[in-house]
CSV table of C-alpha atoms in Angstrom, one decimal:
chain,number,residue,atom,x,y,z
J,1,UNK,CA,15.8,110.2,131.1
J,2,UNK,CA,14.7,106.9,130.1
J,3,UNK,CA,16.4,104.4,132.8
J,4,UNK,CA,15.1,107.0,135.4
J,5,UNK,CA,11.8,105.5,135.6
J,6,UNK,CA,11.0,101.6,136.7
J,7,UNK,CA,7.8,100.0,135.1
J,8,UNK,CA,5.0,99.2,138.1
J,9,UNK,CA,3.6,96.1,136.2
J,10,UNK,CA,1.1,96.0,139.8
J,11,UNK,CA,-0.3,98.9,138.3
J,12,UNK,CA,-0.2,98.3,134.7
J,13,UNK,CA,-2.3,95.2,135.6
J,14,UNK,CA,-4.6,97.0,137.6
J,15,UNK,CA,-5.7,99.6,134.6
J,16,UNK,CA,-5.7,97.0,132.0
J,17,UNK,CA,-7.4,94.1,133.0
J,18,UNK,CA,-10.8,93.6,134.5
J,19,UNK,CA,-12.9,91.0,136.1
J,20,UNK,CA,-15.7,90.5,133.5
J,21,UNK,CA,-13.3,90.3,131.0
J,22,UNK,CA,-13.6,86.8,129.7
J,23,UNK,CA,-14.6,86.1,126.5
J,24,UNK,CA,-16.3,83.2,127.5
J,25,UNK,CA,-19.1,84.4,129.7
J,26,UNK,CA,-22.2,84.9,127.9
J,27,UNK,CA,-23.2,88.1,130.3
J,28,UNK,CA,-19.9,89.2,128.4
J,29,UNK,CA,-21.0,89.3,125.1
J,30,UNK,CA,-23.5,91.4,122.8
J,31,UNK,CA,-24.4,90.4,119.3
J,32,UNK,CA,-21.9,87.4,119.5
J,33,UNK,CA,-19.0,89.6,119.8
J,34,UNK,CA,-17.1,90.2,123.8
J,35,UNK,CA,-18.1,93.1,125.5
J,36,UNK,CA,-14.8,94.7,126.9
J,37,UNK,CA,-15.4,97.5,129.5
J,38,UNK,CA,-12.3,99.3,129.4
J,39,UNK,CA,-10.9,98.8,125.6
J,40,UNK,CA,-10.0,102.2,124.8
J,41,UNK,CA,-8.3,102.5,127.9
J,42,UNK,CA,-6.3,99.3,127.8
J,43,UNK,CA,-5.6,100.1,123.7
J,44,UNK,CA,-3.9,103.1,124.3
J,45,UNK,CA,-1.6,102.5,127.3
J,46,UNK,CA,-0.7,99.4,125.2
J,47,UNK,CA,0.4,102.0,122.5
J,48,UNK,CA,1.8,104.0,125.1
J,49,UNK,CA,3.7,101.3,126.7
J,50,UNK,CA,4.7,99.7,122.8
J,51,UNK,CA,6.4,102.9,121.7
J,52,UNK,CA,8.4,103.5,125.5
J,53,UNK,CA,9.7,99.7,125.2
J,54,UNK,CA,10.4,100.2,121.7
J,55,UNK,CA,13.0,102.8,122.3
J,56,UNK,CA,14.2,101.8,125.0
J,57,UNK,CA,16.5,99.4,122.8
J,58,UNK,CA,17.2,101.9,120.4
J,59,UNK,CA,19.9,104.7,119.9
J,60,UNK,CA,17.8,107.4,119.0
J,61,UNK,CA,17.4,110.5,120.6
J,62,UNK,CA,14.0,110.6,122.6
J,63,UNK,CA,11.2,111.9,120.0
J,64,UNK,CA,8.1,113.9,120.9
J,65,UNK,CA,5.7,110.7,120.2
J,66,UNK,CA,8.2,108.8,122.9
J,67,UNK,CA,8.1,111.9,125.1
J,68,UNK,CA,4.1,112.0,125.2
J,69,UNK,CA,4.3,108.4,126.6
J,70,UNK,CA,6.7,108.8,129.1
J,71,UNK,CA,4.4,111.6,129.9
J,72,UNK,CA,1.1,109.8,129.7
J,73,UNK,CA,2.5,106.7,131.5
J,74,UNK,CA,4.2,108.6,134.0
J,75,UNK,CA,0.7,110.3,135.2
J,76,UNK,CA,-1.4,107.3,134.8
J,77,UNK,CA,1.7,106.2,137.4
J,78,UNK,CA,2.8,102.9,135.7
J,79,UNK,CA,6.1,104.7,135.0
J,80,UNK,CA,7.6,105.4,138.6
J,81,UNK,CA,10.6,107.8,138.8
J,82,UNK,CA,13.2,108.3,141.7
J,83,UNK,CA,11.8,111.0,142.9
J,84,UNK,CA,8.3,109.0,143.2
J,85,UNK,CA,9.8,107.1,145.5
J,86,UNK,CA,11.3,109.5,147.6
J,87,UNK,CA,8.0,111.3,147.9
J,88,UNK,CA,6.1,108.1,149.3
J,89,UNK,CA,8.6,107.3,151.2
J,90,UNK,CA,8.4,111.1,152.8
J,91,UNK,CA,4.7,110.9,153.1
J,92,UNK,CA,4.8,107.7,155.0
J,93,UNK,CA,7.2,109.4,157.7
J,94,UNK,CA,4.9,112.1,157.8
């Protein structure tokens, strides 16, 4: 189960970073402090991908925390599986 899925970093990118999100830019900030629009967001699919690259190196049998990544990540579709693949590839023909 775990080296069935590939890591679409493309994506991972695209759900984490945003354009107004440098520091520097006073329209960015509030109070002195940066004003991040999708922190939340890009705090918990950091979790999420932290705890799937964590056990990835290690021997232990897949947990239900590690399970509710793969889950999560797999939706959110920064984890692509085989039969991903073979679905787009299907659609495109179609």
């Amino acid at each position: 189960m775990i080296n069935d899925y590939i890591i679409d970093f493309e994506r991972l990118n695209r759900l984490t970073v945003h354009e107004n999100d440098n520091p520097n830019v006073a329209s960015n900030t509030y109070n002195g402090s940066p004003n991040y629009c999708y922190s939340i967001t890009r705090g918990l699919i950091k979790e999420y991908m932290k705890i799937y690259m964590d056990h990835l190196g290690s021997r232990h049998e897949p947990d239900v925390k590690f399970q509710k990544a793969v889950e999560v990540l797999h939706w959110n579709k920064i984890l692509i599986s085989a039969a991903d693949i073979r679905d787009h590839k299907i659609d495109e023909l179609i």
